[in-house]
Coordinates of C-alpha atoms and ligand atoms in Angstrom, one line a residue:
M1 CA 76.4 153.9 94.5
K2 CA 77.0 150.2 95.7
V3 CA 73.7 148.3 96.2
P4 CA 73.4 146.8 99.7
L5 CA 73.2 143.0 99.6
T6 CA 69.8 142.5 101.1
R7 CA 67.4 139.6 100.7
Q8 CA 65.2 142.0 98.7
E9 CA 68.0 142.7 96.3
V10 CA 68.8 138.9 95.9
A11 CA 65.1 138.3 95.0
K12 CA 65.5 140.4 91.9
H13 CA 68.1 138.1 90.3
T14 CA 65.9 135.2 89.1
S15 CA 66.7 134.5 85.4
E16 CA 69.2 131.9 84.0
E17 CA 71.4 134.8 82.8
D18 CA 71.3 136.6 86.2
L19 CA 70.9 134.1 88.9
W20 CA 71.6 134.7 92.6
V21 CA 71.0 132.4 95.6
I22 CA 71.6 132.6 99.3
V23 CA 73.4 129.7 101.1
D24 CA 74.3 130.0 104.8
H25 CA 73.7 133.8 104.8
K26 CA 76.1 134.2 101.9
I27 CA 75.1 135.3 98.4
Y28 CA 76.3 133.4 95.3
D29 CA 76.1 134.8 91.8
L30 CA 75.6 131.6 89.7
S31 CA 74.9 133.3 86.4
E32 CA 78.2 132.0 84.9
F33 CA 78.0 128.7 86.7
V34 CA 74.5 127.6 85.6
D35 CA 75.7 125.6 82.5
A36 CA 78.6 124.0 84.4
H37 CA 76.5 122.8 87.4
P38 CA 76.8 118.9 87.4
G39 CA 73.1 118.6 88.4
G40 CA 72.0 120.8 85.4
S41 CA 70.5 124.3 85.2
V42 CA 66.8 123.5 86.0
V43 CA 67.4 122.7 89.7
L44 CA 69.3 126.1 90.1
T45 CA 66.5 128.1 88.5
Q46 CA 64.1 126.5 91.0
F47 CA 65.9 128.4 93.8
A48 CA 66.8 131.6 91.8
G49 CA 66.6 134.7 94.0
Q50 CA 65.8 132.6 97.1
D51 CA 67.5 131.2 100.2
A52 CA 68.6 127.7 99.1
T53 CA 70.4 126.7 102.3
Q54 CA 68.2 123.8 103.2
A55 CA 68.0 122.5 99.7
F56 CA 71.8 122.8 99.3
Y57 CA 72.7 120.9 102.4
N58 CA 70.1 118.3 101.6
L59 CA 72.2 117.4 98.5
H60 CA 75.8 118.7 99.1
R61 CA 78.6 118.9 101.7
H62 CA 80.0 122.2 102.8
E63 CA 83.2 121.4 101.0
V64 CA 81.4 122.1 97.7
L65 CA 80.8 125.7 98.8
Q66 CA 84.5 126.0 99.7
Q67 CA 85.3 124.7 96.2
Y68 CA 83.2 127.4 94.6
S69 CA 84.0 130.2 97.0
D70 CA 84.9 132.6 94.1
L71 CA 81.2 132.7 93.2
C72 CA 80.4 134.3 96.5
I73 CA 79.7 138.0 96.1
G74 CA 79.0 138.9 99.8
T75 CA 77.0 138.2 102.9
V76 CA 73.4 139.2 103.5
E77 CA 73.3 142.6 105.2
G78 CA 73.1 142.2 109.0
E79 CA 73.5 138.4 108.9
K80 CA 76.4 136.1 109.8
P81 CA 77.4 132.7 108.2
E82 CA 76.8 129.8 110.7
V83 CA 78.9 127.0 109.1
I84 CA 82.6 127.1 110.0
D85 CA 85.0 126.4 107.1
P86 CA 87.3 123.5 108.0
Q87 CA 91.0 124.1 107.7
P88 CA 93.8 121.5 107.0
G89 CA 94.6 119.6 110.2
D90 CA 91.4 120.4 112.0
L91 CA 89.8 117.8 114.2
S92 CA 86.2 117.0 113.4
K93 CA 83.6 118.3 115.8
V94 CA 81.1 115.6 114.9
P95 CA 80.5 113.2 117.9
Y96 CA 82.5 110.0 117.5
A97 CA 84.3 111.2 114.4
E98 CA 87.6 111.3 116.3
P99 CA 88.9 108.6 118.7
L100 CA 88.2 109.5 122.3
W101 CA 91.8 110.6 123.0
L102 CA 91.4 113.4 120.4
T103 CA 88.1 114.6 121.9
P104 CA 88.8 117.5 124.3
Q105 CA 86.4 116.4 127.0
F106 CA 88.0 113.0 127.5
K107 CA 91.3 111.6 128.8
S108 CA 93.4 108.6 127.8
P109 CA 96.2 106.9 129.7
Y110 CA 98.0 106.0 126.5
Y111 CA 98.7 109.2 124.6
N112 CA 101.1 112.1 125.5
D113 CA 102.0 115.4 123.9
S114 CA 104.3 113.8 121.3
H115 CA 101.4 111.7 120.0
R116 CA 99.2 114.8 119.7
K117 CA 102.0 116.7 117.8
L118 CA 102.5 113.8 115.4
Q119 CA 98.8 113.3 114.8
K120 CA 98.3 117.0 113.9
A121 CA 101.4 117.1 111.5
M122 CA 100.3 113.8 109.9
R123 CA 96.8 115.1 109.3
I124 CA 98.0 118.3 107.6
F125 CA 100.5 116.3 105.5
V126 CA 97.8 113.8 104.4
E127 CA 95.2 116.5 103.6
T128 CA 97.8 118.7 101.8
H129 CA 99.9 116.2 99.9
I130 CA 98.3 112.8 99.8
T131 CA 94.5 113.3 99.4
P132 CA 94.7 115.2 96.1
E133 CA 96.8 112.5 94.5
A134 CA 94.8 109.7 96.1
L135 CA 91.6 111.0 94.5
Q136 CA 93.2 111.3 91.1
K137 CA 95.0 107.9 91.1
E138 CA 92.0 106.0 92.4
K139 CA 90.1 107.2 89.3
D140 CA 92.8 106.9 86.6
G141 CA 94.4 103.7 88.0
T142 CA 98.0 104.9 87.5
F143 CA 100.6 104.3 90.1
I144 CA 101.8 106.6 92.9
S145 CA 104.0 109.5 91.7
Q146 CA 107.8 109.6 92.5
E147 CA 107.1 113.2 93.6
L148 CA 104.8 112.1 96.4
I149 CA 107.2 109.2 97.4
D150 CA 110.0 111.7 97.6
K151 CA 108.0 114.0 99.9
M152 CA 107.0 111.1 102.2
A153 CA 110.7 109.9 102.3
E154 CA 111.8 113.4 103.2
A155 CA 109.3 113.7 106.0
N156 CA 110.3 110.1 107.1
I157 CA 106.7 108.9 106.7
L158 CA 108.1 105.8 104.8
A159 CA 110.4 105.1 107.7
M160 CA 107.7 105.5 110.4
R161 CA 105.5 102.9 108.6
L162 CA 107.8 100.1 109.6
G163 CA 107.0 100.7 113.3
P164 CA 109.4 101.7 116.1
G165 CA 113.1 100.7 115.9
K166 CA 116.7 101.7 115.2
H167 CA 115.9 102.7 111.7
L168 CA 114.2 105.9 113.2
H169 CA 116.9 106.8 115.7
N170 CA 118.7 109.4 113.6
R171 CA 115.7 110.8 111.9
K172 CA 113.6 113.9 112.6
L173 CA 110.0 113.0 111.9
L174 CA 107.8 115.2 109.9
G175 CA 110.2 118.1 109.9
G176 CA 111.2 117.5 113.5
V177 CA 107.8 117.5 115.3
I178 CA 109.1 114.5 117.3
D179 CA 112.4 112.7 117.5
G180 CA 112.8 109.2 116.0
K181 CA 113.8 107.8 119.4
E182 CA 110.5 108.8 121.0
Y183 CA 108.5 106.8 118.4
D184 CA 106.4 104.0 119.9
Y185 CA 103.5 101.8 118.7
F186 CA 101.0 104.5 119.5
H187 CA 102.8 106.8 117.1
D188 CA 102.7 103.9 114.6
L189 CA 99.0 103.5 115.1
I190 CA 98.4 107.3 114.5
V191 CA 100.4 107.1 111.3
S192 CA 98.4 104.2 110.0
Q193 CA 95.1 105.7 111.0
E194 CA 95.8 109.2 109.6
L195 CA 97.0 107.7 106.3
T196 CA 93.6 106.2 105.6
R197 CA 91.8 109.5 105.8
H198 CA 91.8 110.2 102.1
N199 CA 89.3 107.3 101.9
Q200 CA 90.6 105.8 98.6
R201 CA 91.0 102.1 99.4
G202 CA 93.0 101.2 96.2
F203 CA 95.4 104.1 96.7
Q204 CA 95.8 103.1 100.4
D205 CA 97.5 100.0 99.2
G206 CA 99.1 101.7 96.2
N207 CA 100.8 104.0 98.7
M208 CA 103.8 101.7 99.5
A209 CA 101.8 99.0 101.3
G210 CA 104.2 96.5 99.8
M211 CA 107.1 98.1 101.4
T212 CA 105.5 98.1 104.9
I213 CA 105.0 94.3 104.9
S214 CA 108.3 93.3 103.2
L215 CA 111.1 95.7 104.4
T216 CA 110.1 94.7 108.0
A217 CA 111.1 91.1 107.1
V218 CA 114.5 92.2 105.7
R219 CA 115.2 94.3 108.8
Q220 CA 114.3 91.6 111.2
W221 CA 115.7 88.5 109.4
C222 CA 118.5 89.6 107.0
N223 CA 121.7 87.7 108.0
D224 CA 124.0 90.3 106.3
A225 CA 124.0 93.6 108.2
Q226 CA 125.5 95.6 105.3
L227 CA 122.9 94.3 102.8
M228 CA 120.1 95.1 105.3
E229 CA 121.3 98.6 105.8
R230 CA 121.8 99.2 102.1
V231 CA 118.3 98.0 101.2
T232 CA 116.8 99.9 104.1
E233 CA 118.4 103.1 102.9
E234 CA 117.4 102.6 99.2
V235 CA 113.8 101.9 100.1
L236 CA 113.3 104.5 102.9
S237 CA 114.8 107.2 100.7
G238 CA 112.1 106.3 98.1
K239 CA 114.7 105.4 95.4
K240 CA 113.7 101.7 95.4
K241 CA 110.3 100.0 95.9
M242 CA 109.6 96.5 97.2
S243 CA 106.8 94.0 97.9
L244 CA 106.0 90.8 99.7
A245 CA 105.4 87.8 97.4
I246 CA 104.1 84.8 99.2
T247 CA 100.7 84.0 97.8
E248 CA 100.3 81.9 94.6
A249 CA 97.4 80.8 92.6
F250 CA 98.1 77.4 94.2
A251 CA 98.2 78.5 97.8
G252 CA 97.2 81.6 99.9
S253 CA 96.0 80.7 103.4
D254 CA 97.8 77.4 103.2
V255 CA 101.3 79.0 102.8
A256 CA 103.0 75.6 103.0
G257 CA 101.3 74.6 99.7
I258 CA 103.3 77.0 97.6
K259 CA 105.2 75.6 94.5
T260 CA 107.8 78.3 93.8
T261 CA 111.2 76.8 94.2
A262 CA 114.7 78.1 95.2
E263 CA 117.8 76.1 94.5
L264 CA 121.4 77.0 94.9
S265 CA 123.3 77.4 91.6
E266 CA 126.1 74.9 90.8
D267 CA 128.8 77.3 92.0
G268 CA 126.8 77.9 95.2
K269 CA 126.8 81.7 94.7
D270 CA 123.2 82.4 93.9
W271 CA 119.6 81.2 94.5
I272 CA 117.8 80.3 91.4
I273 CA 114.0 81.0 91.7
N274 CA 111.3 79.4 89.6
G275 CA 107.5 79.8 90.0
T276 CA 104.6 82.2 90.1
K277 CA 103.1 84.6 92.6
K278 CA 99.6 86.1 92.5
W279 CA 98.0 89.3 93.9
I280 CA 101.2 90.9 94.9
T281 CA 100.6 94.5 96.0
N282 CA 102.9 97.1 94.4
G283 CA 104.5 94.3 92.3
M284 CA 104.3 96.3 89.1
F285 CA 106.7 98.9 90.3
S286 CA 108.9 97.0 92.8
D287 CA 112.6 96.7 92.5
Y288 CA 112.8 93.9 95.2
F289 CA 110.5 91.1 96.2
V290 CA 110.5 89.2 99.5
V291 CA 109.7 85.7 98.1
G292 CA 108.4 82.6 99.8
C293 CA 110.1 79.5 98.2
K294 CA 110.3 75.8 98.6
T295 CA 113.8 74.7 99.4
P296 CA 115.0 71.0 99.6
K297 CA 113.9 70.4 103.2
G298 CA 111.3 73.1 103.8
F299 CA 110.3 76.6 103.2
S300 CA 112.7 79.6 102.8
V301 CA 112.3 83.4 102.3
I302 CA 114.6 85.2 99.9
L303 CA 115.0 88.8 98.9
V304 CA 114.9 88.7 95.0
P305 CA 115.9 91.7 92.9
K306 CA 113.9 92.6 89.8
T307 CA 115.7 91.5 86.7
E308 CA 114.5 90.6 83.2
D309 CA 113.9 87.1 84.5
V310 CA 111.0 88.4 86.7
E311 CA 107.9 89.2 84.6
V312 CA 105.0 91.2 86.0
K313 CA 101.4 91.6 84.8
L314 CA 98.7 93.8 86.3
I315 CA 95.6 92.1 87.9
K316 CA 92.3 94.0 88.0
T317 CA 90.4 93.7 91.2
S318 CA 87.3 95.6 92.6
Y319 CA 89.5 98.5 93.8
S320 CA 91.6 100.6 91.6
T321 CA 94.6 99.4 89.7
T322 CA 96.5 102.1 91.5
A323 CA 97.3 99.4 94.1
A324 CA 99.4 97.7 91.4
T325 CA 98.1 94.2 92.2
T326 CA 100.4 91.9 90.3
Y327 CA 100.9 88.4 88.8
I328 CA 104.6 87.5 88.8
E329 CA 106.6 84.9 87.0
F330 CA 110.1 84.0 88.2
N331 CA 111.9 82.2 85.4
N332 CA 115.4 81.2 86.6
A333 CA 115.5 84.5 88.5
K334 CA 118.7 85.0 90.4
A335 CA 119.3 86.3 94.0
P336 CA 122.8 86.3 95.7
R337 CA 123.2 83.7 98.3
N338 CA 123.3 86.2 101.2
H339 CA 119.8 87.3 100.3
L340 CA 118.3 84.5 102.3
L341 CA 116.2 85.9 105.2
G342 CA 116.4 83.8 108.4
V343 CA 117.5 80.2 108.2
E344 CA 117.2 77.9 105.2
D345 CA 114.2 75.6 105.3
R346 CA 112.9 77.5 108.3
G347 CA 111.2 80.4 106.6
F348 CA 107.8 79.8 108.1
V349 CA 108.7 81.8 111.3
V350 CA 109.9 84.7 109.1
I351 CA 106.5 85.0 107.4
M352 CA 104.4 84.3 110.5
S353 CA 106.2 86.8 112.7
N354 CA 106.1 89.4 110.0
F355 CA 102.3 89.1 109.8
N356 CA 101.8 90.6 113.3
H357 CA 102.7 94.2 112.3
E358 CA 100.8 93.9 109.0
R359 CA 97.6 92.7 110.8
F360 CA 97.9 95.3 113.5
M361 CA 98.2 98.0 110.9
M362 CA 95.2 96.6 109.0
A363 CA 93.0 96.5 112.1
G364 CA 93.9 100.2 112.8
M365 CA 93.1 101.2 109.3
V366 CA 89.8 99.4 109.1
G367 CA 88.9 100.9 112.5
R368 CA 89.6 104.4 111.2
W369 CA 87.7 103.8 108.0
M370 CA 84.7 102.7 109.9
R371 CA 84.9 105.8 112.0
T372 CA 84.9 108.0 108.9
V373 CA 81.9 106.1 107.5
L374 CA 80.1 106.7 110.9
E375 CA 80.9 110.4 110.6
E376 CA 79.5 110.5 107.1
C377 CA 76.3 108.8 108.4
L378 CA 76.0 111.2 111.3
K379 CA 76.3 114.2 109.0
W380 CA 74.0 112.8 106.3
T381 CA 71.2 111.8 108.8
H382 CA 71.2 115.4 110.0
Q383 CA 71.2 116.9 106.5
R384 CA 68.8 114.6 104.7
I385 CA 65.1 115.5 104.9
V386 CA 62.7 112.7 104.3
F387 CA 59.0 112.9 104.9
G388 CA 59.5 116.4 106.0
K389 CA 62.0 115.6 108.8
P390 CA 65.7 115.0 109.1
L391 CA 66.5 111.3 108.8
I392 CA 68.0 111.3 112.3
T393 CA 64.5 111.7 113.8
Q394 CA 63.7 108.1 112.7
P395 CA 64.3 105.7 115.7
V396 CA 65.3 102.9 113.3
I397 CA 68.1 105.0 111.9
R398 CA 69.3 105.9 115.5
Q399 CA 69.4 102.1 116.2
K400 CA 71.7 101.6 113.3
L401 CA 73.9 104.5 114.4
A402 CA 74.1 103.1 117.9
R403 CA 75.4 99.8 116.6
M404 CA 78.0 101.5 114.4
I405 CA 79.2 103.7 117.3
S406 CA 79.5 100.6 119.6
L407 CA 81.5 98.7 116.9
V408 CA 83.8 101.6 116.2
E409 CA 84.6 102.3 119.8
A410 CA 85.0 98.7 120.7
N411 CA 87.5 98.2 117.9
Q412 CA 89.6 101.2 118.9
A413 CA 89.5 100.3 122.6
W414 CA 90.7 96.7 122.0
L415 CA 93.3 98.0 119.5
E416 CA 94.7 100.4 122.0
Q417 CA 95.0 97.7 124.7
I418 CA 97.0 95.6 122.2
V419 CA 99.2 98.5 121.2
H420 CA 100.0 99.0 124.9
Q421 CA 101.1 95.4 125.1
M422 CA 103.2 95.8 121.9
N423 CA 105.0 98.8 123.6
H424 CA 106.0 96.5 126.4
L425 CA 106.9 93.3 124.6
S426 CA 110.0 92.3 122.5
Y427 CA 109.5 91.2 118.9
D428 CA 109.8 87.6 119.9
Q429 CA 107.4 88.0 122.8
Q430 CA 104.9 89.7 120.4
S431 CA 105.2 86.7 118.1
Q432 CA 104.5 84.3 120.9
L433 CA 101.8 86.1 122.8
L434 CA 100.1 88.5 120.4
S435 CA 99.7 86.6 117.1
G436 CA 96.4 85.2 118.4
P437 CA 95.0 88.4 119.9
I438 CA 96.0 90.4 116.8
G439 CA 94.4 87.8 114.5
L440 CA 91.2 88.0 116.5
L441 CA 91.3 91.8 116.5
K442 CA 91.7 91.9 112.7
N443 CA 88.9 89.4 112.4
F444 CA 86.6 91.5 114.7
A445 CA 87.5 94.7 112.8
T446 CA 86.5 93.2 109.4
R447 CA 83.3 91.5 110.8
S448 CA 82.4 94.9 112.2
A449 CA 83.2 96.5 108.9
H450 CA 80.7 94.1 107.3
E451 CA 77.9 95.4 109.5
V452 CA 78.9 99.1 109.2
A453 CA 79.1 98.9 105.4
D454 CA 75.7 97.3 105.2
D455 CA 73.9 99.8 107.5
A456 CA 75.7 102.8 106.1
T457 CA 74.7 101.9 102.5
N458 CA 71.1 101.6 103.5
I459 CA 71.2 104.9 105.4
F460 CA 72.6 106.7 102.2
G461 CA 70.0 105.1 99.9
G462 CA 70.8 105.6 96.2
R463 CA 73.9 107.7 97.1
G464 CA 75.3 104.7 99.0
I465 CA 75.8 103.0 95.7
T466 CA 76.9 106.0 93.7
Q467 CA 80.6 106.7 93.1
S468 CA 80.4 110.5 93.1
G469 CA 78.7 113.0 95.4
M470 CA 77.5 112.7 99.0
G471 CA 77.7 108.9 99.2
R472 CA 81.1 108.3 97.7
V473 CA 82.9 107.4 100.9
V474 CA 80.2 104.9 101.8
E475 CA 80.2 103.5 98.3
M476 CA 83.9 103.0 98.4
F477 CA 83.8 101.4 101.8
H478 CA 81.0 99.0 100.9
R479 CA 82.8 98.0 97.7
T480 CA 86.2 97.5 99.3
Y481 CA 85.9 96.5 103.0
K482 CA 86.2 92.8 101.9
F483 CA 89.9 93.4 100.9
D484 CA 90.8 93.7 104.6
A485 CA 88.7 90.5 105.3
I486 CA 91.0 88.5 103.0
L487 CA 94.4 90.2 102.7
G488 CA 96.9 89.4 105.4
G489 CA 95.0 86.3 106.5
A490 CA 91.3 85.5 105.8
E491 CA 88.8 86.0 108.6
E492 CA 88.2 82.3 109.2
V493 CA 92.0 81.6 109.3
L494 CA 92.6 84.4 111.8
A495 CA 89.7 83.4 114.1
D496 CA 91.1 79.9 114.1
L497 CA 94.6 81.1 114.8
G498 CA 93.3 83.2 117.8
V499 CA 91.6 80.2 119.4
R500 CA 94.4 77.8 118.7
Q501 CA 96.9 80.1 120.3
A502 CA 94.7 80.4 123.4
M503 CA 94.4 76.6 123.5
K504 CA 98.2 76.4 123.9
F505 CA 97.9 78.3 127.2
M506 CA 95.1 76.2 128.7
P507 CA 96.2 74.9 132.1
K508 CA 96.4 71.1 132.2
A509 CA 94.6 71.1 135.5
M510 CA 91.4 72.2 133.7
L511 CA 91.4 69.3 131.3
Ligands
FAD601 C1 94.2 92.7 96.3 C2 95.0 91.7 96.9 C3 96.3 92.0 97.3 C4 97.1 91.0 97.9 N1 98.4 91.4 98.2 C5 99.3 90.4 98.6 C6 100.7 90.6 98.7 O1 101.2 91.8 98.6 N2 101.5 89.6 99.0 C7 101.1 88.3 99.1 O2 101.9 87.4 99.4 N3 99.7 88.0 99.0 C8 98.9 89.0 98.7 N4 97.5 88.7 98.6 C9 97.0 87.4 98.8 C10 96.2 87.2 100.1 O3 97.0 87.2 101.2 C11 95.4 85.9 99.9 O4 94.4 86.2 99.0 C12 94.8 85.4 101.2 O5 95.8 85.0 102.1 C13 93.8 84.3 101.0 O6 94.4 83.3 100.2 P1 93.6 82.8 98.9 O7 93.1 84.0 98.2 O8 94.4 81.8 98.2 O9 92.3 82.0 99.5 P2 92.3 80.5 99.9 O10 93.5 80.2 100.7 O11 92.0 79.7 98.7 O12 91.0 80.5 100.9 C14 89.7 80.8 100.4 C15 88.8 80.9 101.5 O13 88.7 79.7 102.2 C16 88.5 79.9 103.6 N5 89.6 79.2 104.3 C17 90.9 79.0 103.9 N6 91.5 78.3 104.8 C18 90.7 78.0 105.8 C19 90.8 77.4 107.1 N7 91.9 76.8 107.5 N8 89.7 77.3 107.9 C20 88.5 77.9 107.5 N9 88.3 78.5 106.3 C21 89.4 78.6 105.5 C22 88.6 81.4 103.8 O14 87.2 81.9 103.8 C23 89.3 81.9 102.6 O15 88.9 83.2 102.3 C24 96.7 89.7 98.1 C25 95.3 89.4 97.7 C26 94.5 90.3 97.1 C27 93.1 89.9 96.7

């Protein structure tokens, strides 16, 4: 006769060889798992035969239970589990864990049904295909797999990351959830924000970030339409990879100070490139580089193919080498003459206008990361028992959460206002009117990230500086938020740009 799974029955299984516990009204037989438990066997025997729900959630997330669901032998007779298993694509029910437009009680003037469909499909794609690889690559430091690139190419995720435009017009996005012609900057924002949700900062850049900031320049500034279409097709199909190579050891913020040169060959057919570039994202696996060069009377931008005259070396930074951050040497490297982007000696405008989309994406991603950190803090402060009470009962902790919520919501609200302007301005108008506001927004996002990282780490205590377990998202954020404060324009430079652009519009009458 089968024994009913009562609490009395569970209480009989108390030895290391025969160890049962109850978590959330479910019974787990841990006899075979005792030796494999990462925290050791002692802590499990302390709860043998008992209800370990409070102790479990004081140390673990529910996802751990899902991971070991095969150890569950049943539910306590007459009881029902209370915690709901999240499924791929689900929205979080934690307050402020989703932007307001995804919270059922609230409305937004900016988003319609097509945005909601895209968001849902992106989340499922990220959770199913990207997150598992991101976790693995962030650890082992190897580069993104061709298999994942192919999947993203097929779903047109690579194409969506360039923002709205003609390149999307004949494409069905994510298997047809929306048509490419419908795609606007709010869809673009959704794609950027959903793509950060694996929470692996190195892999976030390793996942084709180089392409997103360099193919845009080719599409906007290439003078040869056939070349532009060919490169677009090669890259968006995932066959070729590319990166943006502007910064050098000699010059980062001060782009005009670069020393890499480009000269026309004697027969006038090719550009000959000589010089070095530093910290180039995805450079290790790129087939093309969009390179900033000095030309006789100024600064020019050239699309340079990878040949044996282009040497790449991996740079180690504080996030994972999966980002493929690269030092590059161009030693008489050749690029055909029609690979010039924009006008010779007037490359500055190519680089500067290209920055807007990069910085907008970065502000969106930092904002989303902060929100995830806030969600982690809200969960943790409800789970963690200190001095006999959940951490959330401490007023000082609630003050920190209040500040985090305000920063996260302020960033998203400003971002959405700017996205709305982007939807109504041409590329040129965006360059003229939005470089300053986007610069200020990115600056605000990373200054906010500084505060959020600091408070979140304190809230998590030792776990906030531990790379595995409950604090891993917070640890990663605290270790890597500075990347966004420097890449794509350092905070100080962007703040200054924002104010200088505003100064241009000051009415003379006020002076
Ligand atoms: C991981 C990583 C990936 C990168 N990826 C790429 C890439 O793919 N392609 C690419 O071209 N570059 C890339 N970069 C380079 C990045 O854009 C530069 O690091 C950044 O622009 C800052 O330049 P810098 O490091 O030379 O700092 P510097 O220009 O030397 O500036 C140092 C600091 O001085 C201050 N500062 C500078 N100018 C001013 C000013 N006018 N007013 C006030 N303060 C100022 C700022 O605090 C700044 O952080 C990457 C960098 C890193 C670290």
